[in-house]
Amino acid sequence: MPGRERREFVSDDDAPIFVISVAAQLAGMHAQTLRQYDRLGLVVPKRSGGGGRRYSARDVAQLREGQRLSQEEGVSLAGIRRILDLESHVSALEARLADARSEVEQLRPQALYGHRVFAAGRRGDVVAMPPGQRPRAARSTSQALVVWRPGAPR
């Protein structure tokens, strides 16, 4: 409709949008289990202005992974905490690595710039040359004649 601006939907896995009952349902857990995980520091949701827990999509994924580790792998709560911490650390390192790779790609042209060789061109101007090459010899177009006499004053 004219006059109304259109908003793009942007997915943010860290947006705290789910109340505890919805997060529990999405994770396939009881709300009391989510409270216990919060107390133990396994999955710590954000808090609303009134103090209510607000879970993000990333929190729900961590809850599911914690449940899977507990039920299928027999991992203790302390083990789950350690695994989730390590996975979070790996994700942060992967993000830093991606940033570093991006920075390297941005700086690559500047680094290659320093590998150029400069020489005097045919007309005395400075020209860039590929490494290992020399400028072509200049053909003299001068018609001047130089006479040299040994012992003559300079």
PDB file of C-alpha atoms in Angstrom:
ATOM      1  CA  MET A   1       0.000   0.000   0.000  1.00  0.00           C
ATOM      2  CA  PRO A   2       1.248   3.497  -0.760  1.00  0.00           C
ATOM      3  CA  GLY A   3       2.549   5.452   2.180  1.00  0.00           C
ATOM      4  CA  ARG A   4       3.399   2.372   4.213  1.00  0.00           C
ATOM      5  CA  GLU A   5       7.003   1.364   4.445  1.00  0.00           C
ATOM      6  CA  ARG A   6       7.801  -2.278   4.058  1.00  0.00           C
ATOM      7  CA  ARG A   7       9.946  -3.893   6.721  1.00  0.00           C
ATOM      8  CA  GLU A   8      12.339  -6.700   5.976  1.00  0.00           C
ATOM      9  CA  PHE A   9      12.291  -9.641   8.361  1.00  0.00           C
ATOM     10  CA  VAL A  10      15.730 -10.141   9.843  1.00  0.00           C
ATOM     11  CA  SER A  11      16.375 -13.372  11.665  1.00  0.00           C
ATOM     12  CA  ASP A  12      18.313 -12.907  14.878  1.00  0.00           C
ATOM     13  CA  ASP A  13      19.116 -16.130  16.702  1.00  0.00           C
ATOM     14  CA  ASP A  14      20.023 -14.153  19.825  1.00  0.00           C
ATOM     15  CA  ALA A  15      16.816 -12.110  20.108  1.00  0.00           C
ATOM     16  CA  PRO A  16      15.116 -12.949  23.450  1.00  0.00           C
ATOM     17  CA  ILE A  17      11.583 -13.576  22.188  1.00  0.00           C
ATOM     18  CA  PHE A  18      10.250 -16.747  23.833  1.00  0.00           C
ATOM     19  CA  VAL A  19       8.686 -16.849  27.299  1.00  0.00           C
ATOM     20  CA  ILE A  20       9.568 -19.887  29.386  1.00  0.00           C
ATOM     21  CA  SER A  21       6.444 -21.873  28.520  1.00  0.00           C
ATOM     22  CA  VAL A  22       7.015 -21.477  24.765  1.00  0.00           C
ATOM     23  CA  ALA A  23      10.740 -22.217  25.054  1.00  0.00           C
ATOM     24  CA  ALA A  24       9.972 -25.342  27.093  1.00  0.00           C
ATOM     25  CA  GLN A  25       7.501 -26.524  24.472  1.00  0.00           C
ATOM     26  CA  LEU A  26       9.958 -25.831  21.626  1.00  0.00           C
ATOM     27  CA  ALA A  27      12.731 -27.683  23.462  1.00  0.00           C
ATOM     28  CA  GLY A  28      10.454 -30.571  24.419  1.00  0.00           C
ATOM     29  CA  MET A  29      11.145 -30.062  28.107  1.00  0.00           C
ATOM     30  CA  HIS A  30       9.259 -29.102  31.240  1.00  0.00           C
ATOM     31  CA  ALA A  31       9.474 -25.450  32.294  1.00  0.00           C
ATOM     32  CA  GLN A  32      10.916 -26.555  35.640  1.00  0.00           C
ATOM     33  CA  THR A  33      13.860 -28.131  33.786  1.00  0.00           C
ATOM     34  CA  LEU A  34      14.532 -24.801  32.083  1.00  0.00           C
ATOM     35  CA  ARG A  35      14.539 -23.092  35.478  1.00  0.00           C
ATOM     36  CA  GLN A  36      17.009 -25.690  36.770  1.00  0.00           C
ATOM     37  CA  TYR A  37      19.264 -25.228  33.727  1.00  0.00           C
ATOM     38  CA  ASP A  38      19.155 -21.471  34.372  1.00  0.00           C
ATOM     39  CA  ARG A  39      20.089 -21.916  38.060  1.00  0.00           C
ATOM     40  CA  LEU A  40      22.995 -24.199  37.090  1.00  0.00           C
ATOM     41  CA  GLY A  41      24.174 -21.786  34.406  1.00  0.00           C
ATOM     42  CA  LEU A  42      23.709 -24.255  31.543  1.00  0.00           C
ATOM     43  CA  VAL A  43      21.430 -22.002  29.507  1.00  0.00           C
ATOM     44  CA  VAL A  44      20.997 -18.506  30.886  1.00  0.00           C
ATOM     45  CA  PRO A  45      18.153 -16.581  29.227  1.00  0.00           C
ATOM     46  CA  LYS A  46      17.832 -12.815  29.092  1.00  0.00           C
ATOM     47  CA  ARG A  47      15.398 -11.138  31.486  1.00  0.00           C
ATOM     48  CA  SER A  48      12.463  -8.899  30.645  1.00  0.00           C
ATOM     49  CA  GLY A  49      11.860  -5.626  32.445  1.00  0.00           C
ATOM     50  CA  GLY A  50       9.645  -7.457  34.967  1.00  0.00           C
ATOM     51  CA  GLY A  51      12.279 -10.185  35.544  1.00  0.00           C
ATOM     52  CA  GLY A  52      10.671 -12.886  33.400  1.00  0.00           C
ATOM     53  CA  ARG A  53      12.909 -15.215  31.432  1.00  0.00           C
ATOM     54  CA  ARG A  54      13.125 -14.605  27.675  1.00  0.00           C
ATOM     55  CA  TYR A  55      14.734 -17.295  25.556  1.00  0.00           C
ATOM     56  CA  SER A  56      16.258 -16.864  22.113  1.00  0.00           C
ATOM     57  CA  ALA A  57      16.312 -19.384  19.272  1.00  0.00           C
ATOM     58  CA  ARG A  58      19.956 -20.059  20.182  1.00  0.00           C
ATOM     59  CA  ASP A  59      18.927 -20.748  23.806  1.00  0.00           C
ATOM     60  CA  VAL A  60      16.286 -23.225  22.606  1.00  0.00           C
ATOM     61  CA  ALA A  61      18.880 -24.983  20.432  1.00  0.00           C
ATOM     62  CA  GLN A  62      21.200 -25.236  23.454  1.00  0.00           C
ATOM     63  CA  LEU A  63      18.355 -26.638  25.558  1.00  0.00           C
ATOM     64  CA  ARG A  64      17.707 -29.296  22.924  1.00  0.00           C
ATOM     65  CA  GLU A  65      21.404 -30.163  22.768  1.00  0.00           C
ATOM     66  CA  GLY A  66      21.593 -30.381  26.561  1.00  0.00           C
ATOM     67  CA  GLN A  67      18.609 -32.706  26.604  1.00  0.00           C
ATOM     68  CA  ARG A  68      20.126 -34.865  23.846  1.00  0.00           C
ATOM     69  CA  LEU A  69      23.467 -35.102  25.648  1.00  0.00           C
ATOM     70  CA  SER A  70      21.729 -36.065  28.872  1.00  0.00           C
ATOM     71  CA  GLN A  71      19.273 -38.602  27.486  1.00  0.00           C
ATOM     72  CA  GLU A  72      21.163 -40.145  24.557  1.00  0.00           C
ATOM     73  CA  GLU A  73      24.782 -39.812  25.656  1.00  0.00           C
ATOM     74  CA  GLY A  74      24.364 -40.071  29.430  1.00  0.00           C
ATOM     75  CA  VAL A  75      26.375 -36.893  30.043  1.00  0.00           C
ATOM     76  CA  SER A  76      26.118 -35.336  33.497  1.00  0.00           C
ATOM     77  CA  LEU A  77      24.926 -31.763  34.012  1.00  0.00           C
ATOM     78  CA  ALA A  78      28.522 -30.669  34.697  1.00  0.00           C
ATOM     79  CA  GLY A  79      29.581 -32.342  31.451  1.00  0.00           C
ATOM     80  CA  ILE A  80      26.766 -30.656  29.560  1.00  0.00           C
ATOM     81  CA  ARG A  81      27.829 -27.274  30.941  1.00  0.00           C
ATOM     82  CA  ARG A  82      31.414 -27.890  29.816  1.00  0.00           C
ATOM     83  CA  ILE A  83      30.354 -29.049  26.342  1.00  0.00           C
ATOM     84  CA  LEU A  84      28.048 -26.066  25.843  1.00  0.00           C
ATOM     85  CA  ASP A  85      30.792 -23.687  27.041  1.00  0.00           C
ATOM     86  CA  LEU A  86      33.299 -25.238  24.620  1.00  0.00           C
ATOM     87  CA  GLU A  87      30.838 -25.095  21.728  1.00  0.00           C
ATOM     88  CA  SER A  88      30.201 -21.440  22.490  1.00  0.00           C
ATOM     89  CA  HIS A  89      33.943 -20.790  22.605  1.00  0.00           C
ATOM     90  CA  VAL A  90      34.462 -22.571  19.263  1.00  0.00           C
ATOM     91  CA  SER A  91      31.674 -20.492  17.690  1.00  0.00           C
ATOM     92  CA  ALA A  92      33.295 -17.284  18.932  1.00  0.00           C
ATOM     93  CA  LEU A  93      36.683 -18.387  17.563  1.00  0.00           C
ATOM     94  CA  GLU A  94      35.134 -19.271  14.201  1.00  0.00           C
ATOM     95  CA  ALA A  95      33.583 -15.800  14.037  1.00  0.00           C
ATOM     96  CA  ARG A  96      36.955 -14.210  14.843  1.00  0.00           C
ATOM     97  CA  LEU A  97      38.613 -16.352  12.166  1.00  0.00           C
ATOM     98  CA  ALA A  98      36.026 -15.267   9.600  1.00  0.00           C
ATOM     99  CA  ASP A  99      36.663 -11.620  10.538  1.00  0.00           C
ATOM    100  CA  ALA A 100      40.430 -12.134  10.229  1.00  0.00           C
ATOM    101  CA  ARG A 101      40.047 -13.783   6.814  1.00  0.00           C
ATOM    102  CA  SER A 102      37.890 -10.899   5.649  1.00  0.00           C
ATOM    103  CA  GLU A 103      40.475  -8.399   6.869  1.00  0.00           C
ATOM    104  CA  VAL A 104      43.257 -10.299   5.075  1.00  0.00           C
ATOM    105  CA  GLU A 105      41.280 -10.171   1.821  1.00  0.00           C
ATOM    106  CA  GLN A 106      40.774  -6.430   2.257  1.00  0.00           C
ATOM    107  CA  LEU A 107      44.487  -5.863   2.937  1.00  0.00           C
ATOM    108  CA  ARG A 108      45.785  -8.197   0.195  1.00  0.00           C
ATOM    109  CA  PRO A 109      45.895  -5.482  -2.521  1.00  0.00           C
ATOM    110  CA  GLN A 110      47.951  -3.248  -0.240  1.00  0.00           C
ATOM    111  CA  ALA A 111      50.368  -6.078   0.479  1.00  0.00           C
ATOM    112  CA  LEU A 112      50.768  -6.826  -3.222  1.00  0.00           C
ATOM    113  CA  TYR A 113      51.354  -3.135  -3.882  1.00  0.00           C
ATOM    114  CA  GLY A 114      54.584  -3.359  -1.887  1.00  0.00           C
ATOM    115  CA  HIS A 115      55.906  -6.080  -4.221  1.00  0.00           C
ATOM    116  CA  ARG A 116      56.045  -3.845  -7.262  1.00  0.00           C
ATOM    117  CA  VAL A 117      59.348  -2.673  -8.714  1.00  0.00           C
ATOM    118  CA  PHE A 118      59.831   0.825 -10.024  1.00  0.00           C
ATOM    119  CA  ALA A 119      62.265   1.910 -12.720  1.00  0.00           C
ATOM    120  CA  ALA A 120      63.067   4.931 -14.857  1.00  0.00           C
ATOM    121  CA  GLY A 121      61.046   4.905 -18.037  1.00  0.00           C
ATOM    122  CA  ARG A 122      62.163   5.951 -21.524  1.00  0.00           C
ATOM    123  CA  ARG A 123      61.514   9.587 -20.887  1.00  0.00           C
ATOM    124  CA  GLY A 124      62.897   9.640 -17.360  1.00  0.00           C
ATOM    125  CA  ASP A 125      59.539   9.091 -15.704  1.00  0.00           C
ATOM    126  CA  VAL A 126      58.961   6.492 -12.952  1.00  0.00           C
ATOM    127  CA  VAL A 127      57.172   3.354 -14.123  1.00  0.00           C
ATOM    128  CA  ALA A 128      56.008   0.238 -12.263  1.00  0.00           C
ATOM    129  CA  MET A 129      57.555  -2.990 -13.497  1.00  0.00           C
ATOM    130  CA  PRO A 130      56.759  -6.616 -12.700  1.00  0.00           C
ATOM    131  CA  PRO A 131      59.448  -8.150 -10.471  1.00  0.00           C
ATOM    132  CA  GLY A 132      62.316  -9.603 -12.499  1.00  0.00           C
ATOM    133  CA  GLN A 133      61.795  -7.413 -15.575  1.00  0.00           C
ATOM    134  CA  ARG A 134      63.649  -4.372 -16.765  1.00  0.00           C
ATOM    135  CA  PRO A 135      62.364  -1.502 -18.825  1.00  0.00           C
ATOM    136  CA  ARG A 136      63.174  -1.737 -22.513  1.00  0.00           C
ATOM    137  CA  ALA A 137      66.206   0.196 -23.521  1.00  0.00           C
ATOM    138  CA  ALA A 138      65.410   3.632 -24.778  1.00  0.00           C
ATOM    139  CA  ARG A 139      66.276   4.438 -28.356  1.00  0.00           C
ATOM    140  CA  SER A 140      68.044   7.704 -28.535  1.00  0.00           C
ATOM    141  CA  THR A 141      66.281  10.226 -30.702  1.00  0.00           C
ATOM    142  CA  SER A 142      68.894  12.878 -29.996  1.00  0.00           C
ATOM    143  CA  GLN A 143      70.887  14.344 -32.886  1.00  0.00           C
ATOM    144  CA  ALA A 144      73.544  15.767 -30.563  1.00  0.00           C
ATOM    145  CA  LEU A 145      77.185  15.067 -31.201  1.00  0.00           C
ATOM    146  CA  VAL A 146      79.668  14.992 -28.346  1.00  0.00           C
ATOM    147  CA  VAL A 147      83.321  15.495 -29.091  1.00  0.00           C
ATOM    148  CA  TRP A 148      85.861  14.402 -26.555  1.00  0.00           C
ATOM    149  CA  ARG A 149      89.445  15.467 -26.611  1.00  0.00           C
ATOM    150  CA  PRO A 150      91.858  14.020 -24.123  1.00  0.00           C
ATOM    151  CA  GLY A 151      93.486  16.634 -21.928  1.00  0.00           C
ATOM    152  CA  ALA A 152      91.056  19.352 -22.984  1.00  0.00           C
ATOM    153  CA  PRO A 153      89.727  21.538 -20.118  1.00  0.00           C
ATOM    154  CA  ARG A 154      86.338  20.595 -18.931  1.00  0.00           C
TER     155      ARG A 154
END
